[in-house]
Short mmCIF file of C-alpha atoms and ligand atoms in Angstrom, two decimals:
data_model
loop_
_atom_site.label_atom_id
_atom_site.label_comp_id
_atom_site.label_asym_id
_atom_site.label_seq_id
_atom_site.Cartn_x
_atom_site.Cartn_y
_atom_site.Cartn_z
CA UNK A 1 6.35 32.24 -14.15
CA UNK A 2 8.39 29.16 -15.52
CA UNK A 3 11.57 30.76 -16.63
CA UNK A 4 13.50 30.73 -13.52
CA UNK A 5 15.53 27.71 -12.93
CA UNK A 6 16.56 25.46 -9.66
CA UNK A 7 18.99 23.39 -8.46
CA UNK A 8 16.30 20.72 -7.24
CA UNK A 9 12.49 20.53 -7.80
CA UNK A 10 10.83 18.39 -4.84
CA UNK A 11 6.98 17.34 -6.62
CA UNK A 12 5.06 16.46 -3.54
CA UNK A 13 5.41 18.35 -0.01
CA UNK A 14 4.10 15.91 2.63
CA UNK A 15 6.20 14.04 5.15
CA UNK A 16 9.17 13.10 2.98
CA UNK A 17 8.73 16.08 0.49
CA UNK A 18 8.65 19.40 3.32
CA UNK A 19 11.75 17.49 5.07
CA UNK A 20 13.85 17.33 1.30
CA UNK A 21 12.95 21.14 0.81
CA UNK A 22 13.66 22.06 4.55
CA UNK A 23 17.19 20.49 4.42
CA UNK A 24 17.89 21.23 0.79
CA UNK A 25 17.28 25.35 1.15
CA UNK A 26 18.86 25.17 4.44
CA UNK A 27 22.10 23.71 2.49
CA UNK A 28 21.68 26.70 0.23
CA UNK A 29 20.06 25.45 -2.60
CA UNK A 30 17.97 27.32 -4.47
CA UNK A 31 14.80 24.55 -4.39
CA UNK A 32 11.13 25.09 -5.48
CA UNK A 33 8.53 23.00 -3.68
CA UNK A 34 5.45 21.77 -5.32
CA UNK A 35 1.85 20.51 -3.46
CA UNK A 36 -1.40 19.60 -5.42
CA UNK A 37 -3.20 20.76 -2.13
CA UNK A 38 -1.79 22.97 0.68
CA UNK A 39 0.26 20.91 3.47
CA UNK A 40 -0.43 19.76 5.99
CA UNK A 41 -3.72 18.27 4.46
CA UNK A 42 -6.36 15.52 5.16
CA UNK A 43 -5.90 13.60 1.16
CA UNK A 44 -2.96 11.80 1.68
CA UNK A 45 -0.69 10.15 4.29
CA UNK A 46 0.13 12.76 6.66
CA UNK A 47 -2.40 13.61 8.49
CA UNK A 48 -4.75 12.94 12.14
CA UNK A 49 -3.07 14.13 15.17
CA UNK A 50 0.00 11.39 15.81
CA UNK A 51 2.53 9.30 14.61
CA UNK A 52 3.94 6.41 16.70
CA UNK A 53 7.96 7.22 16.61
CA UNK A 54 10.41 4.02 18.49
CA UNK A 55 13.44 3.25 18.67
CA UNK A 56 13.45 -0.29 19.30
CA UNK A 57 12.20 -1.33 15.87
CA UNK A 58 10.75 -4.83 15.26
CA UNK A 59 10.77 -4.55 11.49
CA UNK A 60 14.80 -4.98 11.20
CA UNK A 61 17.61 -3.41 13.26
CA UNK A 62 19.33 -1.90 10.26
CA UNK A 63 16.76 0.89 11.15
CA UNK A 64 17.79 1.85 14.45
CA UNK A 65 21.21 4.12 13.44
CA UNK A 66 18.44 5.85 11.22
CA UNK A 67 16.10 6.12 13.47
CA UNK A 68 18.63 7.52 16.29
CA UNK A 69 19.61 10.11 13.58
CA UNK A 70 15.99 10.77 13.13
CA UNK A 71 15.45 11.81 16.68
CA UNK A 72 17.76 14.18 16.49
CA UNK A 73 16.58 15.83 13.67
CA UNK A 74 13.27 16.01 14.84
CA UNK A 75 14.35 17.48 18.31
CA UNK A 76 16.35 20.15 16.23
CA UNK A 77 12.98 20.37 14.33
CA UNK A 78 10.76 21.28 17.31
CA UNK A 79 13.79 23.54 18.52
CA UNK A 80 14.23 25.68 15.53
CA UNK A 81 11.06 25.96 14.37
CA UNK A 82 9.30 26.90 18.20
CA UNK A 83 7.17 23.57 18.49
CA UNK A 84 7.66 21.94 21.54
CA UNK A 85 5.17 19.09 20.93
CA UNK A 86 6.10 18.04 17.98
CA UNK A 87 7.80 14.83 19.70
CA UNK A 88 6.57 13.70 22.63
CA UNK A 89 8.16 10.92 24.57
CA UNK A 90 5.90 8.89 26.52
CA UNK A 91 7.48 5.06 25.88
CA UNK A 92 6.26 2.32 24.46
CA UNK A 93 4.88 -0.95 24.88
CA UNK A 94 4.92 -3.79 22.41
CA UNK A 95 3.30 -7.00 22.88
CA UNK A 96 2.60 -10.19 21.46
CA UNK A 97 3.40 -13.94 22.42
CA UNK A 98 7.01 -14.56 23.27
CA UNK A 99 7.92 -15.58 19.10
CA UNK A 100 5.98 -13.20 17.78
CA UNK A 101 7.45 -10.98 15.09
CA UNK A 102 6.70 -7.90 17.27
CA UNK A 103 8.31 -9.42 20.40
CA UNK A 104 10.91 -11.35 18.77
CA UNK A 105 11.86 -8.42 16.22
CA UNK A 106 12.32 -5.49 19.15
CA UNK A 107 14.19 -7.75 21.38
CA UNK A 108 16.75 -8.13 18.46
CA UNK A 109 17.27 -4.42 17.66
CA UNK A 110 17.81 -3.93 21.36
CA UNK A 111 20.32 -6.61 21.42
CA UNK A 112 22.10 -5.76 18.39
CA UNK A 113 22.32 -2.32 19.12
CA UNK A 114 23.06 -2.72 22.52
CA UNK A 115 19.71 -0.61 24.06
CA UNK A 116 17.46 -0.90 27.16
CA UNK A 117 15.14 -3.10 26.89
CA UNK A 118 12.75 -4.58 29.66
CA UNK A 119 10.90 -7.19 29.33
CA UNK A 120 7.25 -7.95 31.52
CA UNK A 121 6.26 -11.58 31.53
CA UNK A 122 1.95 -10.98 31.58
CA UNK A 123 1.91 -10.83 35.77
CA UNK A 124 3.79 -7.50 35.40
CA UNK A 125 1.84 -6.06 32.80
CA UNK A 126 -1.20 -6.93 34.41
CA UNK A 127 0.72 -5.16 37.29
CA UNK A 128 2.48 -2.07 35.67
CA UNK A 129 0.05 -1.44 32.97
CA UNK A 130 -3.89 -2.84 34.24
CA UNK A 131 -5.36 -0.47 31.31
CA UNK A 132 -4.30 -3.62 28.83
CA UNK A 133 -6.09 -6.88 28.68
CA UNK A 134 -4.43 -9.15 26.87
CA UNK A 135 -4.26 -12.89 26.10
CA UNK A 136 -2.65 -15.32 28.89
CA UNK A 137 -0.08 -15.92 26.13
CA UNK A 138 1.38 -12.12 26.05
CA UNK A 139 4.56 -10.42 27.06
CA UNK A 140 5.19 -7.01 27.07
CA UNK A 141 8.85 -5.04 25.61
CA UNK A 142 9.03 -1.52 26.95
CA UNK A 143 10.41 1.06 24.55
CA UNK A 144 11.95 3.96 26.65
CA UNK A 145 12.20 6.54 23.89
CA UNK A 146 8.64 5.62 21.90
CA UNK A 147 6.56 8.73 21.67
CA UNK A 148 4.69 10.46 19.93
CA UNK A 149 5.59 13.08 16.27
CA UNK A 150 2.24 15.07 15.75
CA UNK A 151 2.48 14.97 11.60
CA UNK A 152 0.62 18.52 10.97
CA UNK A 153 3.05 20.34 13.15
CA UNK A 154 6.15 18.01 11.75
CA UNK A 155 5.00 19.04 7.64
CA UNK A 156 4.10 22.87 9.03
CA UNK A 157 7.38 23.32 10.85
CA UNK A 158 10.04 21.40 7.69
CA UNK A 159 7.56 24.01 5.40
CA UNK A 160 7.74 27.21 7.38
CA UNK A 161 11.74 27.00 7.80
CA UNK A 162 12.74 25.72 4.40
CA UNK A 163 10.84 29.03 3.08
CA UNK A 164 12.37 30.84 5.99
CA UNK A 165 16.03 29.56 4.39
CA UNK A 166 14.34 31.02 0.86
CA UNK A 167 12.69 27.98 -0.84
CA UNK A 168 9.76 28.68 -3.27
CA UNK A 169 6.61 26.76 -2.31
CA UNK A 170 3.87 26.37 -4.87
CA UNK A 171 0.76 25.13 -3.16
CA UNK A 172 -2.32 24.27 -4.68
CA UNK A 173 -0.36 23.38 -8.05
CA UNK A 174 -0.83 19.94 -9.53
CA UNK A 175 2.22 18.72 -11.48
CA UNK A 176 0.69 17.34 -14.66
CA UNK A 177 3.65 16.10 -16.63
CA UNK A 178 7.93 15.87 -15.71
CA UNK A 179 10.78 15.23 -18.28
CA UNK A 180 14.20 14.62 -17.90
CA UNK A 181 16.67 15.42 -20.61
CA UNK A 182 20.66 15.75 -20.53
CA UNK A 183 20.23 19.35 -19.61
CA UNK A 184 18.27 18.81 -16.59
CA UNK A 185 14.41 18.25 -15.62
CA UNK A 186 11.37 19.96 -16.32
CA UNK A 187 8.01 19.84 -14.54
CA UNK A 188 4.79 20.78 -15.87
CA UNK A 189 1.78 22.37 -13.98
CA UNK A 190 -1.62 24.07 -14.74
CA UNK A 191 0.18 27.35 -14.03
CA UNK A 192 3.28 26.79 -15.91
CA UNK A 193 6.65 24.91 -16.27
CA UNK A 194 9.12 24.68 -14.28
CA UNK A 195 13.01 23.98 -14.79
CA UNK A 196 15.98 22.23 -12.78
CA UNK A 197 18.90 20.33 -12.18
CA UNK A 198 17.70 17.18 -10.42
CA UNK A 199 13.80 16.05 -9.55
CA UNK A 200 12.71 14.52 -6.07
CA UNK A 201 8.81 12.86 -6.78
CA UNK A 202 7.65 12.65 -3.44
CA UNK A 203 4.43 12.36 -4.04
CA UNK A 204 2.91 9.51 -2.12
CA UNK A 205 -0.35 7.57 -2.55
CA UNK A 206 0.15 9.70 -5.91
CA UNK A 207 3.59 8.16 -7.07
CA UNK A 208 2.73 5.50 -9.71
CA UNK A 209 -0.04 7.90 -11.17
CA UNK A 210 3.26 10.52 -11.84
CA UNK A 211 5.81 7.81 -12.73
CA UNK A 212 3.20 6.71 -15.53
CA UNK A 213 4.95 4.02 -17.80
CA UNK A 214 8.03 3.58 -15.07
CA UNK A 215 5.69 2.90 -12.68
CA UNK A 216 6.56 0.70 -9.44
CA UNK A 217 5.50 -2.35 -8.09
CA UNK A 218 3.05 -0.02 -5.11
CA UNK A 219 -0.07 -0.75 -3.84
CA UNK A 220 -2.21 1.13 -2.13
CA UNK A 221 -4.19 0.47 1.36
CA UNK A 222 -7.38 2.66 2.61
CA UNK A 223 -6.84 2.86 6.64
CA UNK A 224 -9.69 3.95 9.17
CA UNK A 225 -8.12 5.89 12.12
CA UNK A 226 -10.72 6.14 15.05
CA UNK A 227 -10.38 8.97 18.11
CA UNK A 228 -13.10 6.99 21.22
CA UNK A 229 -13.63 8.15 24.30
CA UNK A 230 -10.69 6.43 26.35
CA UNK A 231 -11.84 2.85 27.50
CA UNK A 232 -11.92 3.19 30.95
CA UNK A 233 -10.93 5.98 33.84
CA UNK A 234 -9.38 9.38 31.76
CA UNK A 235 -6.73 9.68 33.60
CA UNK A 236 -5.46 6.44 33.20
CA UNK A 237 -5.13 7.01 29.27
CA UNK A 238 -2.86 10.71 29.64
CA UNK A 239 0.14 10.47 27.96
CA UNK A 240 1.59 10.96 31.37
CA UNK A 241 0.49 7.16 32.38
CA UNK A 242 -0.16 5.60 29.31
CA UNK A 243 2.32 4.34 26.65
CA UNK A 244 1.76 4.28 22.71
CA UNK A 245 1.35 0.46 21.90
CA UNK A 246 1.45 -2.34 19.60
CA UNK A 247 0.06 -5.60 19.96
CA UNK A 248 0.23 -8.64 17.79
CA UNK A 249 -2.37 -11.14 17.99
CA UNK A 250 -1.82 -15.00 17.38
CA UNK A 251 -3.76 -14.35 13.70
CA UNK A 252 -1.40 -11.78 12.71
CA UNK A 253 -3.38 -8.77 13.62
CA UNK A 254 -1.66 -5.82 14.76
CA UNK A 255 -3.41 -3.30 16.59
CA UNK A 256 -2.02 -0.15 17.66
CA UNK A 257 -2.74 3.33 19.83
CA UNK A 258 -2.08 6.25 21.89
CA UNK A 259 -2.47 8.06 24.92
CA UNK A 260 -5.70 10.30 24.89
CA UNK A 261 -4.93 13.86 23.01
CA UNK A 262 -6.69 16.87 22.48
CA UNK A 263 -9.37 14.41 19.70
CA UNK A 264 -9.47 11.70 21.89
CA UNK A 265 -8.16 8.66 22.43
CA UNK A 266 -6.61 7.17 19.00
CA UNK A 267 -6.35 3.12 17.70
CA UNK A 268 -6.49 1.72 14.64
CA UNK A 269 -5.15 -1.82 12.56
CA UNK A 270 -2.12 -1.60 10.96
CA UNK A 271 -2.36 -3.27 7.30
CA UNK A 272 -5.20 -5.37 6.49
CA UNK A 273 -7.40 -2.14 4.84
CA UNK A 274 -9.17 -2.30 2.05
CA UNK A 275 -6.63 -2.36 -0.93
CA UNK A 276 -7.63 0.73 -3.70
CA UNK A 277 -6.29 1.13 -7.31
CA UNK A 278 -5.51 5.37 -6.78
CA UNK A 279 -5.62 7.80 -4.29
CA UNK A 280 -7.52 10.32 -6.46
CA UNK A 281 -11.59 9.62 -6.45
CA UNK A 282 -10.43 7.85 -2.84
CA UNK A 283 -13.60 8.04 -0.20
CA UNK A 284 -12.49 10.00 2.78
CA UNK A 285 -15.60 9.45 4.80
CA UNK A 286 -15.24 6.59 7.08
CA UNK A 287 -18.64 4.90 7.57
CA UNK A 288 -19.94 2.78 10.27
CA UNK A 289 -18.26 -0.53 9.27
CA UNK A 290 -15.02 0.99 8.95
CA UNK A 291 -15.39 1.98 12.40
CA UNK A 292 -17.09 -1.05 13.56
CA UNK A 293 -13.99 -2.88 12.06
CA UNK A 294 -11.24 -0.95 14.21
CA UNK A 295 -13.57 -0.96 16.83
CA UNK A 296 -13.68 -4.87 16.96
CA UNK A 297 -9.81 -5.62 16.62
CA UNK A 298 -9.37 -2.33 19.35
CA UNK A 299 -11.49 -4.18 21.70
CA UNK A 300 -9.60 -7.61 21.53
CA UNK A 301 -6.96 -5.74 24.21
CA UNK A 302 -9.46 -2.81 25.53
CA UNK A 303 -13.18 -4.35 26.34
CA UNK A 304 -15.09 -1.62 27.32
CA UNK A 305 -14.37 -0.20 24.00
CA UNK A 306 -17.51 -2.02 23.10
CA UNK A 307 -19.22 0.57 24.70
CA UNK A 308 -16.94 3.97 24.38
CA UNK A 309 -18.37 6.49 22.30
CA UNK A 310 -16.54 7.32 18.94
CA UNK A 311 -15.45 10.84 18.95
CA UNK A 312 -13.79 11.22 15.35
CA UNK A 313 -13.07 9.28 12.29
CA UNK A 314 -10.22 9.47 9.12
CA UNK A 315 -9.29 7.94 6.22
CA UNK A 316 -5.42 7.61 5.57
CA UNK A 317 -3.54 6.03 2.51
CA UNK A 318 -1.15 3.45 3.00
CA UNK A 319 1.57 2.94 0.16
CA UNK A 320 3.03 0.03 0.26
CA UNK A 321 5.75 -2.09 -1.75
CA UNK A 322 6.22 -5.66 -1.87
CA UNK A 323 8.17 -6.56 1.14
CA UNK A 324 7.21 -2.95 3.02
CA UNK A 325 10.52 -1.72 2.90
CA UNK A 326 10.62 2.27 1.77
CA UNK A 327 11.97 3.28 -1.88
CA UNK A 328 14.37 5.74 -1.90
CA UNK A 329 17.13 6.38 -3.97
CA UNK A 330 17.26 7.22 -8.26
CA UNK A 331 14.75 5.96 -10.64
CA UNK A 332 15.68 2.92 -12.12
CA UNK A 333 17.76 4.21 -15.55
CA UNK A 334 17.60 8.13 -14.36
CA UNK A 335 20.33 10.27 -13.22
CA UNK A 336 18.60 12.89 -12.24
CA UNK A 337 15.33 11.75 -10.81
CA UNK A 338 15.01 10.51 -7.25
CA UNK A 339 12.11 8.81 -5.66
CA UNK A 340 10.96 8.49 -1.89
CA UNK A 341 7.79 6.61 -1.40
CA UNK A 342 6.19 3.52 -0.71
CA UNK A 343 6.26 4.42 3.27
CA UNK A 344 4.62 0.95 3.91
CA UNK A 345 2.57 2.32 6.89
CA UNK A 346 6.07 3.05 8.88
CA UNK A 347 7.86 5.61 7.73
CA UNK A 348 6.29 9.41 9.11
CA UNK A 349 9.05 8.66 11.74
CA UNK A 350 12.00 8.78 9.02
CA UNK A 351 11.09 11.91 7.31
CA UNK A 352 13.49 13.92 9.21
CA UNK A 353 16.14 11.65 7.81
CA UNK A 354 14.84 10.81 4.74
CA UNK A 355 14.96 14.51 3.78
CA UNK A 356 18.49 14.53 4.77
CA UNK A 357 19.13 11.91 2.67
CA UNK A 358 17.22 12.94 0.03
CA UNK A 359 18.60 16.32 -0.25
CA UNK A 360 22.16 15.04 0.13
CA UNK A 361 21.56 12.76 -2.96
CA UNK A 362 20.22 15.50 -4.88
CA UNK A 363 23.35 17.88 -4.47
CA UNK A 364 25.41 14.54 -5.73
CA UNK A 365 26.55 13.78 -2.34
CA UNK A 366 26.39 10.77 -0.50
CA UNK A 367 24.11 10.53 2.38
CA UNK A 368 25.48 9.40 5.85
CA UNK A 369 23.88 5.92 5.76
CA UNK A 370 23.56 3.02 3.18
CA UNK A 371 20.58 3.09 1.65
CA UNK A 372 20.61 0.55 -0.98
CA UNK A 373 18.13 -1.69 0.94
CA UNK A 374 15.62 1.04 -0.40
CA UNK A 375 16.78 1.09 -3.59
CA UNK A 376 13.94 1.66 -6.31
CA UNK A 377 15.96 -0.72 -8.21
CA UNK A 378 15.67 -4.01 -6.51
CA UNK A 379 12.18 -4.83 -7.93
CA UNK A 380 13.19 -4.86 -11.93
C1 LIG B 1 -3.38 5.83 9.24
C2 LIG B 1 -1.89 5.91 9.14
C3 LIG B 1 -1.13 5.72 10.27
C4 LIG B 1 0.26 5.75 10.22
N1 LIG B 1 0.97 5.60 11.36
C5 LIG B 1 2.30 5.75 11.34
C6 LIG B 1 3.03 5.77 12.57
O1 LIG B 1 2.46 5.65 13.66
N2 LIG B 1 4.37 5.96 12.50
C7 LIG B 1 5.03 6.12 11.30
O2 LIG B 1 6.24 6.27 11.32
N3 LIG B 1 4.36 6.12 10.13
C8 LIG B 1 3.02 5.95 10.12
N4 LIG B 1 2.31 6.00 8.96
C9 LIG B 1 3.02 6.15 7.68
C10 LIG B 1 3.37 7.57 7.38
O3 LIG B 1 2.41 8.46 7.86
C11 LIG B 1 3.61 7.71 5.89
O4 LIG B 1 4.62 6.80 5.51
C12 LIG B 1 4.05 9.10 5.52
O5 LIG B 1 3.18 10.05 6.04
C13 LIG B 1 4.13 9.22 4.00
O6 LIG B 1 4.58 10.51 3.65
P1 LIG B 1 4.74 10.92 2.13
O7 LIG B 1 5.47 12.21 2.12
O8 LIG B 1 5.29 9.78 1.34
O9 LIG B 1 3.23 11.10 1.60
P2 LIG B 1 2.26 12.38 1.81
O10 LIG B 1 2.50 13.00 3.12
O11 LIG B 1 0.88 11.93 1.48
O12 LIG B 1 2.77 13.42 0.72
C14 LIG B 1 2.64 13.23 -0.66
C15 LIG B 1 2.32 14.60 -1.23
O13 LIG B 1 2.47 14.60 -2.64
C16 LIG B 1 1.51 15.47 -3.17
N5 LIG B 1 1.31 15.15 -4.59
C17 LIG B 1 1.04 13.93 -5.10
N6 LIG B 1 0.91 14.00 -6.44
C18 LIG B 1 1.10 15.30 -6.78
C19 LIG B 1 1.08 15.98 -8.03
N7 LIG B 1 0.83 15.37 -9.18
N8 LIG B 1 1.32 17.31 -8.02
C20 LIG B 1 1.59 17.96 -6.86
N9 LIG B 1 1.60 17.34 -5.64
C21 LIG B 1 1.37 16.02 -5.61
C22 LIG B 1 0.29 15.19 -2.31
O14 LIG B 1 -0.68 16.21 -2.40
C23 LIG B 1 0.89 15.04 -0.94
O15 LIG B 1 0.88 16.27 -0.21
C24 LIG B 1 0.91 5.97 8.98
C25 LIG B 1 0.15 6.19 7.82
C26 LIG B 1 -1.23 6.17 7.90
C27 LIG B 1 -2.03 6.41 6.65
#
């Protein structure tokens, strides 16, 4: 082992990491794929049932033309590799007072980009969608294409077809150690070293710990996903009547769920966990207050949820960077090192497209959108 060499070594084979290897082997590069455990696993990111996808995104609308690319990746995805519920439309609903940011920032990528977009004032929520009870100062934007990516089947399927196109997966291999000399990168594990052109670190929670002295300005964020019984009649919470959601409260709060699946019925908070220094040594067990704590913000828009039994817990890493925009793009002062982290709690719904990017910027090409808003660059 260790003496063959490849065009591009991708450290890290989670969301972002299986979708670089799928697209780079299916390109024709000969690519060698690296996990500490064996995707799709419970220790990192990528992991618990669902993934909120949307198109009409409140966070800024220079995501939508990514986003629209991403759906169409991910319906190749769930094509090609035999998964038909990998992506599951069932809309969305996102709610908050009229100038909230969630409110405010959907109604502008729908106007910029020229998408559907319906608005309920709180009489036809209360009307369309009775499962919700919300504050008297609430509207409702409906999201036609929201739905649902389920993450195991996204990392299994970008896995199973970039080996199918030839990739070499090592699972269960820690990378201990990378260098990067004018000949080209070399990657060190417990079972030997590896050589290649260009490096992709997608590792995650795990990204500072591997970028040692070059490290970024990440921070990590321990989040308690919760499966209940659904909060009122089961039928009313099928994916069939029920919408994935996102509410933002006066405070700030977000709160955010799904239709019932085969664990249950799935809400959590997004941001405001409990901030940790690594991901290694990271409790996975969520305990009662962890629940109680979703439980409590859940119940704000779902009162019987006071008294639905809890099915299921998780633990889930956020990875976050200062203004909770993603990093992708060359390590500052490397030319052949790229990064992709620092999801920010939003970004299972890019990997398709991030791993087109990523292997596009790998082979020295340019990828098909700009991505210098995500460059690891803008923090020095
Ligand atoms: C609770 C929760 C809910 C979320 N909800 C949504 C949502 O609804 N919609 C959405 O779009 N996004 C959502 N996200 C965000 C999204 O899931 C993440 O942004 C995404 O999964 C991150 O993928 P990743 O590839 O960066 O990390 P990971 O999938 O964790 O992959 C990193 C990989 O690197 C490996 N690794 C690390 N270090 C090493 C090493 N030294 N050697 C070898 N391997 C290594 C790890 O083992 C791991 O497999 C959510 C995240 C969480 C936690």
């Amino acid at each position: 082992m260790g003496t063959e060499s490849f065009d591009v070594i991708v450290v890290g084979l989670g969301a972002m990491g299986s979708a670089a290897a799928f697209h780079l082997a299916r390109d024709g590069a000969r690519v060698l794929g690296i996990d500490q455990f064996a995707p799709p696993h419970t220790m990192g990111s990528s992991h618990g049932e669902s993934r909120i996808i949307r198109e009409l995104y409140y966070e800024h609308p220079m995501y939508v033309p990514l986003l629209q690319r991403a759906y169409t990746l991910w319906e190749a995805l769930a094509r090609d590799s035999g998964t038909p519920n990998l992506l599951r439309t069932t809309g969305g609903l996102f709610m908050g007072a009229e100038t909230s940011a969630v409110v405010r920032g959907v109604r502008r990528s729908a106007h910029d980009h020229g998408l559907p977009c319906t608005v309920l004032d709180r009489e036809a929520l209360r009307q369309q969608f009775p499962q919700f009870s919300v504050p008297e100062s609430f509207v409702g934007v409906y999201d036609p294409r929201a739905g649902i990516l389920d993450p195991e089947a996204c990392v299994r399927a970008h896995l199973t077809l970039a080996q199918h196109h030839g990739a070499t997966v090592h699972t269960n291999t820690r990378v201990l150690n990378w260098n990067e000399t004018t000949e080209g990168v070399s990657v060190e594990t417990a079972n030997g070293t590896f050589k290649g052109n260009r490096l992709i670190l997608a590792a995650g929670a795990w990204t500072n710990a591997l970028l040692g002295e070059r490290a970024l300005p990440l921070t990590l964020e321990r989040q308690t996903i919760v499966w209940f019984d659904p909060p009122g009649s089961p039928a009313n919470y099928e994916p069939e009547r029920f919408p994935v959601f996102l509410g933002e409260f006066s405070d700030g709060q977000l709160v955010y769920g799904f239709p019932t699946l085969g664990r249950g019925w799935k809400a959590a908070v997004h941001y405001q966990g409990e901030s940790v220094a690594t991901a290694d040594g990271l409790d996975h067990t969520a305990d009662a207050r962890d629940i109680e704590r979703v439980r409590t913000a859940v119940a704000r828009m779902f009162p019987s949820l006071w008294h639905a039994r809890v099915r299921e817990a998780a633990v889930c890493l956020y990875t976050d960077s200062p203004d909770l925009r993603f990093v992708v793009g060359a390590l500052p002062g490397s030319l052949r090192v790229i990064v992709c982290s620092a999801c920010s709690g939003h970004g299972f719904k890019f990997a398709s497209v991030m791993g087109e990017a990523l292997a596009a910027l790998a082979m020295g090409n340019s990828p098909s959108f700009d991505f210098t808003p995500f460059d690891p660059g803008r923090f020095s």
